[in-house]
Coordinates of C-alpha atoms and ligand atoms in Angstrom, one line a residue:
M1 CA 16.6 66.3 -20.6
R2 CA 14.8 64.0 -18.3
M3 CA 11.4 63.0 -19.6
A4 CA 8.7 60.7 -18.3
F5 CA 6.3 59.1 -20.7
V6 CA 3.0 57.8 -19.4
T7 CA 1.4 55.4 -21.8
T8 CA -0.8 52.3 -21.9
E9 CA 1.1 50.4 -24.6
L10 CA 4.7 49.4 -25.0
A11 CA 6.0 47.0 -27.6
P12 CA 6.6 44.1 -27.4
W13 CA 5.0 43.6 -24.0
I14 CA 1.6 45.4 -24.2
K15 CA 0.3 46.0 -27.7
V16 CA -3.1 46.8 -29.1
G17 CA -2.0 49.0 -32.0
G18 CA 0.6 51.4 -33.2
L19 CA 0.8 53.3 -29.9
A20 CA 2.9 50.3 -28.6
D21 CA 5.5 50.6 -31.4
V22 CA 5.6 54.4 -31.1
S23 CA 6.1 54.4 -27.3
T24 CA 9.0 52.1 -27.5
S25 CA 10.7 53.4 -30.6
L26 CA 10.4 57.1 -29.6
A27 CA 11.7 56.4 -26.1
N28 CA 14.6 54.4 -27.6
T29 CA 15.5 57.2 -30.1
L30 CA 15.4 59.9 -27.4
S31 CA 17.5 57.8 -25.0
A32 CA 20.0 57.0 -27.7
L33 CA 20.4 60.7 -28.2
G34 CA 21.5 61.0 -24.6
H35 CA 18.1 62.0 -22.9
T36 CA 16.9 60.1 -19.9
V37 CA 13.5 58.5 -20.5
Q38 CA 11.3 56.8 -18.0
V39 CA 8.2 55.1 -19.3
L40 CA 5.5 54.6 -16.8
I41 CA 2.9 52.1 -17.8
P42 CA 0.1 50.3 -16.0
V43 CA 0.6 46.6 -16.2
T44 CA -2.3 44.9 -17.9
G45 CA -2.6 41.2 -18.0
V46 CA -1.2 38.8 -15.4
D47 CA 1.9 37.9 -17.4
C48 CA 3.3 41.3 -17.4
P49 CA 5.9 42.7 -16.8
P50 CA 8.2 40.0 -18.1
R51 CA 10.8 38.9 -15.7
S52 CA 13.3 39.0 -18.5
A53 CA 16.8 37.8 -18.1
G54 CA 19.2 40.5 -17.2
A55 CA 16.6 43.0 -16.2
V56 CA 17.3 45.0 -13.1
E57 CA 14.1 44.8 -11.0
R58 CA 13.3 46.8 -7.9
K59 CA 10.1 47.1 -6.0
G60 CA 8.5 49.9 -4.2
S61 CA 5.2 51.3 -3.1
I62 CA 3.8 54.7 -2.8
G63 CA 1.7 56.1 0.1
Q64 CA -1.2 54.1 1.1
S65 CA -2.0 53.0 -2.4
S66 CA -2.1 49.4 -3.3
L67 CA -0.2 49.9 -6.5
I68 CA 3.0 48.1 -7.0
W69 CA 5.9 49.6 -8.9
R70 CA 8.7 47.7 -10.4
S71 CA 11.3 48.9 -12.8
T72 CA 13.2 47.3 -15.7
R73 CA 16.2 49.0 -17.2
I74 CA 16.2 48.7 -21.0
S75 CA 19.4 50.7 -21.5
N76 CA 21.5 53.1 -19.5
N77 CA 19.1 55.9 -19.8
F78 CA 15.8 54.1 -20.7
E79 CA 13.9 52.7 -17.8
V80 CA 10.4 51.2 -17.8
I81 CA 8.4 51.6 -14.6
W82 CA 5.6 49.1 -14.4
I83 CA 2.7 50.0 -12.3
G84 CA 0.7 47.0 -11.1
G85 CA -1.7 46.1 -8.3
A86 CA -5.4 46.0 -7.8
G87 CA -7.4 46.5 -11.0
F88 CA -4.3 46.2 -13.3
S89 CA -2.1 43.2 -12.9
D90 CA -4.6 41.1 -11.1
R91 CA -6.8 40.5 -14.1
D92 CA -6.4 39.1 -17.5
G93 CA -7.0 41.1 -20.6
G94 CA -5.6 44.3 -22.2
P95 CA -5.4 48.0 -21.4
Y96 CA -8.9 48.8 -22.7
A97 CA -10.8 45.6 -22.9
N98 CA -11.0 42.1 -21.4
S99 CA -9.9 39.0 -23.2
F100 CA -13.3 38.8 -25.0
G101 CA -12.9 42.3 -26.4
E102 CA -15.4 43.9 -24.1
E103 CA -14.4 47.3 -22.9
W104 CA -13.5 47.5 -19.2
P105 CA -16.5 49.1 -17.4
D106 CA -14.1 50.7 -14.8
G107 CA -11.4 51.9 -17.2
V108 CA -12.0 55.6 -16.7
L109 CA -12.0 55.2 -12.9
R110 CA -8.8 53.2 -12.8
Y111 CA -6.9 55.5 -15.2
G112 CA -8.4 58.5 -13.4
H113 CA -7.1 57.3 -10.0
L114 CA -3.8 56.4 -11.6
C115 CA -3.3 59.9 -12.9
E116 CA -4.2 61.3 -9.5
I117 CA -1.7 59.0 -7.7
L118 CA 1.0 59.9 -10.2
A119 CA 0.5 63.6 -9.8
R120 CA 0.3 63.5 -6.0
A121 CA 2.9 60.9 -5.2
W122 CA 5.3 60.2 -8.0
I123 CA 5.9 63.3 -9.9
P124 CA 6.4 66.1 -7.4
Q125 CA 9.4 64.7 -5.6
K126 CA 12.7 63.0 -6.1
N127 CA 11.8 59.4 -5.7
E128 CA 13.6 56.1 -5.6
W129 CA 13.9 56.2 -9.3
G130 CA 15.8 59.4 -9.4
P131 CA 15.2 63.1 -9.6
R132 CA 11.8 64.3 -10.9
P133 CA 11.5 64.6 -14.7
D134 CA 11.8 67.9 -16.6
L135 CA 8.6 67.2 -18.4
I136 CA 5.8 64.7 -18.7
H137 CA 4.7 63.4 -22.1
V138 CA 1.3 61.6 -22.0
H139 CA -0.4 59.6 -24.7
D140 CA -4.1 59.3 -25.6
W141 CA -7.2 59.4 -23.4
P142 CA -6.2 57.0 -20.5
T143 CA -3.5 59.6 -19.5
G144 CA -5.6 62.7 -20.3
L145 CA -6.4 63.5 -16.7
L146 CA -2.8 63.7 -15.7
P147 CA -2.2 67.2 -17.2
L148 CA -5.3 68.3 -15.4
W149 CA -4.0 67.0 -12.0
I150 CA -0.6 68.6 -12.6
H151 CA -2.4 71.9 -13.3
K152 CA -4.7 71.5 -10.3
L153 CA -1.9 70.7 -7.9
G154 CA 0.2 73.6 -9.3
I155 CA 3.2 71.3 -10.1
P156 CA 5.7 73.3 -12.2
I157 CA 6.4 70.5 -14.7
P158 CA 5.3 71.1 -18.3
T159 CA 3.1 68.5 -20.0
V160 CA 2.8 67.3 -23.6
L161 CA -0.2 65.2 -24.8
T162 CA 0.1 63.2 -28.0
I163 CA -3.2 62.3 -29.7
H164 CA -2.8 59.0 -31.4
N165 CA -6.4 58.6 -32.1
L166 CA -9.1 61.2 -31.5
A167 CA -11.9 58.7 -31.8
Y168 CA -11.2 57.1 -28.4
Q169 CA -12.0 59.7 -25.8
G170 CA -12.6 58.0 -22.4
L171 CA -16.1 59.4 -21.9
F172 CA -17.8 58.9 -18.6
P173 CA -21.0 59.8 -16.7
H174 CA -21.3 62.4 -14.0
E175 CA -21.4 59.7 -11.2
I176 CA -17.9 58.6 -12.2
F177 CA -16.8 62.3 -12.1
E178 CA -17.9 62.4 -8.5
R179 CA -15.7 59.5 -7.7
L180 CA -12.6 61.1 -9.4
D181 CA -12.0 63.6 -6.6
L182 CA -12.1 66.5 -9.0
A183 CA -13.5 69.9 -8.0
P184 CA -17.0 70.6 -9.4
E185 CA -15.6 73.6 -11.4
F186 CA -14.0 71.1 -13.8
W187 CA -17.4 69.9 -14.9
R188 CA -18.1 72.6 -17.5
A189 CA -18.0 72.7 -21.2
E190 CA -15.9 75.9 -21.6
G191 CA -12.4 75.3 -20.2
G192 CA -13.5 72.1 -18.4
I193 CA -13.9 68.4 -19.2
E194 CA -17.7 68.2 -19.7
F195 CA -18.5 67.1 -23.3
Y196 CA -22.1 67.0 -24.4
G197 CA -23.3 65.7 -21.0
S198 CA -20.4 63.3 -20.4
G199 CA -17.0 63.8 -18.9
S200 CA -14.1 63.3 -21.3
C201 CA -10.6 62.2 -20.3
L202 CA -9.2 63.2 -23.7
K203 CA -10.7 66.7 -23.5
A204 CA -9.0 67.1 -20.1
G205 CA -5.7 66.6 -21.8
L206 CA -6.5 68.8 -24.7
I207 CA -7.4 71.7 -22.3
F208 CA -4.7 71.3 -19.7
A209 CA -1.6 70.0 -21.4
N210 CA 0.9 72.7 -22.2
R211 CA 1.5 71.4 -25.7
L212 CA -0.5 69.1 -28.0
T213 CA 0.9 66.9 -30.7
T214 CA -0.6 64.4 -33.1
V215 CA 1.0 61.9 -35.3
S216 CA 1.0 63.5 -38.8
P217 CA 0.7 67.0 -40.2
S218 CA -2.4 66.1 -42.3
Y219 CA -4.3 64.6 -39.3
A220 CA -3.3 67.8 -37.3
R221 CA -5.2 69.8 -39.9
E222 CA -8.1 67.3 -40.3
I223 CA -9.0 67.2 -36.7
L224 CA -9.8 70.9 -36.7
T225 CA -12.8 70.1 -39.0
P226 CA -16.1 68.5 -38.1
A227 CA -15.5 65.6 -40.4
F228 CA -12.5 64.4 -38.4
G229 CA -12.8 66.3 -35.1
N230 CA -15.2 63.9 -33.3
G231 CA -16.9 66.9 -31.8
L232 CA -13.6 68.2 -30.3
E233 CA -12.8 70.4 -33.3
G234 CA -13.8 73.5 -31.5
V235 CA -11.6 72.8 -28.5
L236 CA -8.7 71.9 -30.9
R237 CA -9.2 75.1 -32.9
G238 CA -8.9 77.0 -29.7
R239 CA -5.5 75.4 -29.1
A240 CA -4.4 75.3 -32.7
R241 CA -1.3 77.4 -31.9
D242 CA -0.1 74.7 -29.5
L243 CA -0.9 71.8 -31.7
T244 CA 1.8 70.2 -33.9
G245 CA 1.6 67.3 -36.3
I246 CA 4.7 65.1 -36.2
L247 CA 5.0 62.0 -38.3
N248 CA 5.7 58.8 -36.4
G249 CA 8.9 57.2 -37.4
I250 CA 9.5 53.5 -37.4
D251 CA 12.1 51.3 -35.7
S252 CA 14.2 50.7 -38.8
D253 CA 16.4 48.1 -37.1
C254 CA 13.4 46.0 -36.2
W255 CA 11.8 46.5 -39.6
N256 CA 14.7 45.9 -41.9
P257 CA 14.4 43.1 -44.5
A258 CA 18.2 42.9 -44.8
T259 CA 18.5 41.7 -41.1
D260 CA 15.1 40.6 -40.1
P261 CA 15.5 37.3 -38.2
L262 CA 11.8 36.4 -38.6
L263 CA 12.2 36.1 -42.4
P264 CA 13.0 32.8 -44.1
V265 CA 15.4 34.7 -46.4
R266 CA 16.7 38.3 -46.1
Y267 CA 16.9 40.8 -48.9
D268 CA 17.6 44.4 -49.7
A269 CA 16.9 46.9 -52.5
S270 CA 20.0 45.8 -54.5
D271 CA 18.8 42.2 -54.8
L272 CA 15.1 41.3 -54.5
T273 CA 15.5 37.6 -55.0
G274 CA 15.0 37.0 -51.3
K275 CA 11.7 38.7 -51.5
R276 CA 10.5 36.3 -54.1
Y277 CA 11.5 33.4 -51.9
C278 CA 9.6 35.0 -48.9
R279 CA 6.6 35.2 -51.2
E280 CA 6.7 31.6 -52.1
A281 CA 7.3 30.6 -48.5
L282 CA 4.3 32.7 -47.3
I283 CA 2.0 31.3 -50.0
G284 CA 2.9 27.8 -48.8
Q285 CA 2.5 28.6 -45.1
L286 CA -0.8 30.2 -45.7
D287 CA -1.9 27.3 -47.9
L288 CA -3.0 29.6 -50.7
S289 CA -3.5 28.2 -54.1
E290 CA -1.4 29.1 -57.2
S291 CA -2.6 32.1 -59.2
S292 CA -1.3 34.6 -61.7
G293 CA -2.4 37.6 -59.7
P294 CA -0.8 39.7 -56.9
L295 CA -0.7 38.7 -53.2
A296 CA -2.2 41.5 -51.1
A297 CA -2.1 41.9 -47.3
F298 CA -4.1 43.7 -44.7
I299 CA -2.6 43.9 -41.2
G300 CA -4.3 45.8 -38.5
R301 CA -7.2 46.1 -36.1
L302 CA -10.3 44.8 -37.7
T303 CA -12.4 47.9 -37.1
E304 CA -14.4 50.4 -39.1
Q305 CA -11.6 52.9 -38.8
K306 CA -9.3 50.6 -40.7
G307 CA -11.9 50.0 -43.4
I308 CA -11.9 46.3 -43.1
D309 CA -15.6 46.3 -44.1
R310 CA -14.5 47.9 -47.4
L311 CA -12.0 45.2 -48.1
V312 CA -14.6 42.6 -47.4
E313 CA -16.9 44.3 -50.0
I314 CA -14.4 44.4 -52.8
A315 CA -12.5 41.2 -52.0
P316 CA -14.6 38.9 -54.2
R317 CA -13.9 41.2 -57.2
L318 CA -10.2 41.1 -56.5
V319 CA -10.2 37.3 -56.2
S320 CA -12.0 37.0 -59.5
R321 CA -9.1 38.9 -61.0
G322 CA -6.6 36.3 -59.6
W323 CA -5.7 38.2 -56.4
R324 CA -4.7 36.4 -53.3
L325 CA -5.4 38.0 -49.9
V326 CA -4.2 37.6 -46.4
V327 CA -5.7 39.4 -43.4
L328 CA -4.0 39.5 -40.0
G329 CA -5.5 41.1 -36.9
R330 CA -8.0 41.0 -34.1
G331 CA -11.1 43.2 -34.0
T332 CA -14.7 43.6 -33.1
S333 CA -16.5 40.2 -33.0
D334 CA -18.7 41.4 -35.9
A335 CA -15.6 42.2 -38.1
E336 CA -13.9 39.0 -37.1
Q337 CA -17.0 37.1 -38.2
R338 CA -17.2 38.9 -41.5
V339 CA -13.6 38.1 -42.5
A340 CA -14.0 34.5 -41.3
D341 CA -17.1 34.1 -43.6
L342 CA -15.1 35.7 -46.4
S343 CA -12.3 33.3 -46.2
R344 CA -14.7 30.4 -45.9
H345 CA -16.3 31.4 -49.2
H346 CA -12.9 31.7 -50.9
P347 CA -10.8 28.8 -49.7
G348 CA -7.3 28.9 -51.2
A349 CA -7.7 32.6 -52.2
I350 CA -8.2 34.4 -48.9
R351 CA -6.6 33.5 -45.7
V352 CA -7.5 35.1 -42.4
L353 CA -5.5 35.0 -39.2
T354 CA -7.4 36.4 -36.3
E355 CA -4.5 36.9 -34.0
Q356 CA -1.9 39.4 -33.2
S357 CA 1.5 38.1 -34.2
E358 CA 4.7 40.0 -34.8
S359 CA 6.2 36.9 -36.5
W360 CA 3.3 36.7 -39.0
A361 CA 3.4 40.5 -39.5
H362 CA 7.0 40.4 -40.5
R363 CA 6.6 37.4 -42.8
I364 CA 3.5 38.9 -44.5
E365 CA 5.2 42.3 -45.0
A366 CA 8.0 40.5 -46.7
G367 CA 6.0 38.1 -48.8
A368 CA 3.2 40.2 -50.0
D369 CA 3.2 42.3 -53.2
L370 CA 0.7 44.9 -52.1
F371 CA -0.4 46.2 -48.8
L372 CA -4.0 47.5 -48.3
M373 CA -5.0 50.4 -46.0
P374 CA -8.5 51.6 -46.9
S375 CA -8.8 53.5 -43.6
R376 CA -11.6 55.9 -43.1
F377 CA -9.2 58.1 -41.1
E378 CA -5.7 57.4 -40.1
P379 CA -3.8 59.5 -37.6
C380 CA -0.5 58.2 -38.9
G381 CA -0.3 54.5 -39.7
L382 CA 2.9 52.5 -39.4
S383 CA 2.2 49.5 -41.6
Q384 CA 2.3 51.5 -44.8
Q385 CA 5.8 52.6 -43.8
Y386 CA 6.9 49.1 -42.8
S387 CA 5.5 47.8 -46.1
Q388 CA 7.4 50.3 -48.3
R389 CA 10.6 49.4 -46.5
Y390 CA 9.9 45.8 -47.4
G391 CA 9.2 46.6 -51.0
T392 CA 5.5 45.9 -50.6
L393 CA 3.7 48.8 -52.2
P394 CA 0.8 50.2 -50.3
I395 CA -2.7 51.0 -51.6
V396 CA -4.1 53.7 -49.2
H397 CA -7.0 56.0 -48.8
A398 CA -5.4 59.5 -49.1
V399 CA -6.1 60.6 -45.6
G400 CA -4.1 61.6 -42.5
G401 CA -0.7 60.0 -42.2
L402 CA -1.3 57.9 -45.2
R403 CA -1.4 61.0 -47.3
D404 CA 1.8 62.2 -45.7
T405 CA 3.8 58.9 -46.2
V406 CA 2.6 57.5 -49.5
Q407 CA 2.9 59.3 -52.9
D408 CA 1.0 57.9 -55.9
A409 CA 3.2 56.2 -58.4
D410 CA 1.0 57.2 -61.3
Q411 CA 0.9 60.9 -60.3
D412 CA 4.1 61.7 -58.6
P413 CA 7.5 61.0 -60.2
C414 CA 8.8 59.9 -56.7
G415 CA 5.6 57.9 -56.0
T416 CA 6.0 54.5 -54.2
G417 CA 2.4 53.5 -53.7
F418 CA -1.2 54.0 -54.8
R419 CA -3.7 56.5 -53.2
F420 CA -7.4 56.6 -53.6
G421 CA -9.9 59.3 -53.1
P422 CA -12.8 60.2 -53.0
D423 CA -13.6 57.9 -50.2
T424 CA -15.7 55.4 -52.1
L425 CA -15.6 51.6 -52.8
E426 CA -15.3 52.3 -56.5
S427 CA -12.3 54.5 -56.1
F428 CA -10.7 51.9 -53.8
F429 CA -11.3 49.2 -56.3
S430 CA -10.1 51.1 -59.4
T431 CA -7.0 52.0 -57.5
C432 CA -6.4 48.3 -56.8
V433 CA -6.7 47.7 -60.6
R434 CA -4.2 50.5 -61.2
A435 CA -1.8 48.9 -58.8
E436 CA -2.3 45.5 -60.4
Q437 CA -1.4 47.0 -63.8
A438 CA 1.9 48.3 -62.4
W439 CA 2.6 45.0 -60.8
R440 CA 2.1 43.3 -64.1
T441 CA 4.9 45.5 -65.6
P442 CA 7.9 43.9 -63.9
E443 CA 10.6 46.4 -64.8
R444 CA 8.5 49.3 -63.5
W445 CA 7.5 47.3 -60.5
I446 CA 11.0 46.6 -59.4
A447 CA 12.0 50.2 -59.9
L448 CA 9.1 51.3 -57.6
Q449 CA 10.0 48.7 -55.0
R450 CA 13.6 49.9 -55.0
R451 CA 12.5 53.5 -54.6
A452 CA 10.1 52.6 -51.8
M453 CA 12.8 50.6 -49.9
S454 CA 15.2 53.5 -50.0
I455 CA 13.0 56.0 -48.2
D456 CA 14.1 57.0 -44.8
F457 CA 11.1 56.4 -42.4
S458 CA 13.3 56.3 -39.3
W459 CA 12.9 58.5 -36.2
Q460 CA 16.3 60.0 -36.6
R461 CA 14.9 63.1 -38.4
R462 CA 11.4 63.1 -37.1
V463 CA 12.4 63.1 -33.4
R464 CA 13.8 66.6 -33.8
A465 CA 10.4 68.1 -33.8
Y466 CA 9.6 66.6 -30.4
I467 CA 12.9 67.7 -29.0
Q468 CA 12.1 71.2 -30.3
I469 CA 8.8 71.2 -28.4
Y470 CA 10.4 69.9 -25.2
E471 CA 13.1 72.6 -25.4
D472 CA 10.5 75.3 -26.0
L473 CA 8.6 74.2 -23.0
L474 CA 11.7 74.0 -20.8
S475 CA 12.8 77.4 -21.8
K476 CA 9.4 78.8 -20.8
R477 CA 9.2 76.8 -17.6
G478 CA 7.5 78.6 -14.8
Q479 CA 5.1 80.4 -17.2
S480 CA 1.5 79.3 -16.8
P481 CA -0.2 77.3 -19.6
S482 CA -1.7 79.3 -22.3
Ligands
GLC1 C1 -3.2 54.8 -33.5 C2 -3.6 55.4 -34.8 C3 -2.5 55.1 -35.9 C4 -1.2 55.6 -35.4 C5 -0.9 55.0 -34.0 C6 0.4 55.4 -33.4 O1 -3.2 53.4 -33.5 O2 -4.8 54.8 -35.3 O3 -2.8 55.8 -37.1 O4 -0.1 55.2 -36.3 O5 -1.9 55.3 -33.1 O6 0.5 56.8 -33.3

């Protein structure tokens, strides 16, 4: 099959969250299976795309548009097509926000026009990058208007939309709608993109993509309810037959403690001595003081979704039990401020790194004992999978993909982590205490670590569900969307 992904994040070049890792590792897995994958991605930030050594680069332009296209071949059948030009590569910042974390005011307009140009100029014909794709797979709100354009122009190529996070919807006022060249008939609540007085890019995708997926089976069920549906639960229920939850896999070559070049010492399940060394090295690098308690980590966006505020709330109680904490990530300025204050009040016990760093992420995953994910909701979550592979047992709120990838060691004979619910601070805290008790029982702990490290979180099995959807769509090609 020939598939085109349209996405806004691609590790290691453009990364805000897990979407970056998933775009790259899913494309890699599909291409390794012999499929041809082209990833189209708007370039954000002036340093992108990288002019990496050995990359095959070509330039081209389409129509009258000022966009610049350049391609980099990652492998024989995996090609990245970078789309740059006005509004994208000529400004610093990320795909959704500028360098100060302020959302781009013209984000919807830029992504809307990009979708139109892709649908009008890139997709319909054979172009200089080869024959047109068999199907288009788009990701999250910035690409939500593409299925609408494909439908509107009657292009007979099926589309799949993956929801990585329903909380981000790309809402916009009517005056932007007027600048998006869309016929007025699309501005309606029933079967259109109007959403409580605004337009919604994500809703456009939910209505017009042929198939919908999201990143875990539990989240696929949760988003049909008002508690997790962000107001779109009705639309999603209307399309429930076309919606599938598929767990994200991880890149198990990149996240492998036995070969990870970023670690001071490598280790595997048969010999965890290296992990102890990684722990000592990490404590030293972070300048944490000696203690008799566990070392716990939080890595992720510092946002309400991820429950960073909850960690801030219970952290002093954990520290008073001898815990050491490390937090790695960027976030809202309010959240960054709160974690900075926290570490100032607990020097030596809590270390905060407000940056995004793969190198720190790997060393922390390897050196920590416990990994904290008190997310309010979590479509899938990757870090709890990375951490299990590194023998760092996760403490998670039993929600979404966390529920699907972490079983509780006190409740399940195959458990490799600790789950809390109901969604309260007390239950989070008491679960941390349970985890601490397990950690203080070395034989049991090592057995749990070994079990966690032997779980297969790779894409190899999980990718089959995507291939099944693609094949279904191709076998129905020509039929109109349901
Ligand atoms: C978003 C979600 C996260 C998911 C990732 C990749 O970042 O918040 O749960 O793992 O997308 O699908």
